[in-house]
Short mmCIF file of C-alpha atoms in Angstrom, two decimals:
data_model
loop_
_atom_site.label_atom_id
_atom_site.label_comp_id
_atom_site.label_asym_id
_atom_site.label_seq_id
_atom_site.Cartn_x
_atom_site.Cartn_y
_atom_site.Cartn_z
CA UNK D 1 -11.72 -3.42 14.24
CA UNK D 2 -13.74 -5.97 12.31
CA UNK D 3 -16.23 -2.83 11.36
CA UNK D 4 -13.37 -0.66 10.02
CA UNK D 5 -12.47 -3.40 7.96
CA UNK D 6 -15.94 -3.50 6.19
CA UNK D 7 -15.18 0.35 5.20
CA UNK D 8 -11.50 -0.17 4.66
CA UNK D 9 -12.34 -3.13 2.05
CA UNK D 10 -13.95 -1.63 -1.03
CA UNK D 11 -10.90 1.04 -1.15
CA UNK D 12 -8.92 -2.07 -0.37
CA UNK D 13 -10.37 -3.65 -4.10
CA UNK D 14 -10.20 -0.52 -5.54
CA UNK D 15 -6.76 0.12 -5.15
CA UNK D 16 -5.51 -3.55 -6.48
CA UNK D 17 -6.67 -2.13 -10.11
CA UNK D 18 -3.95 0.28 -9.73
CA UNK D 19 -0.47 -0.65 -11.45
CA UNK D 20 2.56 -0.61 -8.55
CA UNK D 21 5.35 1.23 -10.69
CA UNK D 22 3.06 4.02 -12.40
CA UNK D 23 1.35 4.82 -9.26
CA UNK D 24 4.35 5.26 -6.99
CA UNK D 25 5.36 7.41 -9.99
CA UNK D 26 2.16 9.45 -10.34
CA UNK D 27 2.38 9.77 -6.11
CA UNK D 28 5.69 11.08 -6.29
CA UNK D 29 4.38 13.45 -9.29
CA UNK D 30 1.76 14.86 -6.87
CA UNK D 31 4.21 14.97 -3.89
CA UNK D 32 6.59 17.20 -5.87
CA UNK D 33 3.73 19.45 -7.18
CA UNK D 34 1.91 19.74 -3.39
CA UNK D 35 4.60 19.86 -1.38
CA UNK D 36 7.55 21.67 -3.34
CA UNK D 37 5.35 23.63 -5.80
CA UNK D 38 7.17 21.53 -8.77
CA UNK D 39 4.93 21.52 -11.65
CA UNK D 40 4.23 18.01 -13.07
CA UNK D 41 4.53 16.59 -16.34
CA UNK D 42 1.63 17.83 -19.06
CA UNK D 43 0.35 14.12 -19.70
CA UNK D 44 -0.44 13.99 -16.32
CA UNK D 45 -1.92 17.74 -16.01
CA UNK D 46 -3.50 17.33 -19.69
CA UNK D 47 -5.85 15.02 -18.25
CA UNK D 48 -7.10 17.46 -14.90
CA UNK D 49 -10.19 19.49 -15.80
CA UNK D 50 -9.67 22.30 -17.74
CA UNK D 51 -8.05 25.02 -15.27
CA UNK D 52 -7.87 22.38 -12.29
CA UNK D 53 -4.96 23.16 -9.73
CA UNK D 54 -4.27 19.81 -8.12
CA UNK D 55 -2.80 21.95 -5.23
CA UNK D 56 -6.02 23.36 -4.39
CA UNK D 57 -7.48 19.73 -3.23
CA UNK D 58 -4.58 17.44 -2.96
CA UNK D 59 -2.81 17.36 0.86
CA UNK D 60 0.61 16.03 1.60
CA UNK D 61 -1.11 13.61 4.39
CA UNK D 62 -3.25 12.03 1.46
CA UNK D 63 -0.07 11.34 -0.98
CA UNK D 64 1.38 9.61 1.83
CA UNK D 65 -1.17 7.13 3.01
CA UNK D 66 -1.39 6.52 -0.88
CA UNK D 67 2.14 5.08 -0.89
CA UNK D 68 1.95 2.55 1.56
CA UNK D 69 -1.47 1.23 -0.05
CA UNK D 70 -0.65 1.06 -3.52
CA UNK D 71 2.85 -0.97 -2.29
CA UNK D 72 0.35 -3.45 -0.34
CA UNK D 73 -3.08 -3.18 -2.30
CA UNK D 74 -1.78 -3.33 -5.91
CA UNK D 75 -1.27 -5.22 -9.48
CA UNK D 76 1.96 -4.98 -11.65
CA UNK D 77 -0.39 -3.08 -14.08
CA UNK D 78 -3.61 -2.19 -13.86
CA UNK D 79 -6.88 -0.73 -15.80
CA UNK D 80 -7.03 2.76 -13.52
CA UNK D 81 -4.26 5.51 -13.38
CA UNK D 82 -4.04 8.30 -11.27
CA UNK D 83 -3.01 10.20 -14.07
CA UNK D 84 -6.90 10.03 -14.62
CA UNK D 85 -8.69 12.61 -12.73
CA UNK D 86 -11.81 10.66 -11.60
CA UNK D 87 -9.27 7.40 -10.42
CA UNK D 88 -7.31 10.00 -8.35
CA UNK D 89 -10.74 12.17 -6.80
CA UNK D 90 -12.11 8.50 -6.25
CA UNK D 91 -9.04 7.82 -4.49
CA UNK D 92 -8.75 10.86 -2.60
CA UNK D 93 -12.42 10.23 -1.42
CA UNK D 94 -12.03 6.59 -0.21
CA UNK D 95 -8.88 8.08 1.95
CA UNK D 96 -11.07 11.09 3.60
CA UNK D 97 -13.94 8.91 4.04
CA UNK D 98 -11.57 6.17 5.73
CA UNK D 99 -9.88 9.29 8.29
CA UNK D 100 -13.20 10.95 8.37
CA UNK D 101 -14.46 6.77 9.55
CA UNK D 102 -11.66 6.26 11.89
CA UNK D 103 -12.12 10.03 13.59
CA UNK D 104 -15.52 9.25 14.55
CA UNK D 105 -14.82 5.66 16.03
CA UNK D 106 -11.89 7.06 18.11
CA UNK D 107 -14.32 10.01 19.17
CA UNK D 108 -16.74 7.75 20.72
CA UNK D 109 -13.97 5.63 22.46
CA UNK D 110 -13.24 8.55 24.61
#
């Protein structure tokens, strides 16, 4: 457990430079757009690359370990957004590389 922890702690500082309220917001955003195929506001799509469909990388199982992180691991307001496309691929990537982490270690437990 100690081990995971050493993975689990640089997306644990990453995340506390995320602001609580606009991140729930922004996660609900996504949520709406990946699961129910309800666009999201331009601000928020104005900043993807140009032609980007957030649909075409973003998984429902992602949004929803974001929640419960940015409610532990977070700052009333804070310098990143995941309005910002690199904050939310970085954040993406620190969540596969944390499953993709914990798959392995259960694999060799069995």
């Amino acid at each position: 457990m100690a081990d995971f922890y050493q993975e689990y702690k640089p997306f644990r500082n990453f995340l506390q430079q995320f602001g609580l309220q606009e991140s729930l917001v922004n996660v609900w955003r996504y949520s709406l757009l990946v699961m129910d195929k309800i666009s999201i506001a331009t601000e928020i799509h104005s900043r993807h690359p140009s032609g980007f469909d957030p649909r075409s990388v973003l998984h429902a199982w992602e949004l929803g370990h974001s929640v419960p992180r940015a409610r532990v691991e977070r700052c009333t307001i804070g310098p990143r957004s995941l309005r910002n496309w690199n904050d939310l691929a970085k954040t993406v990537n620190h969540l596969r590389h944390l499953d993709g982490v914990a798959f392995m270690r259960q694999r060799r437990k069995a």
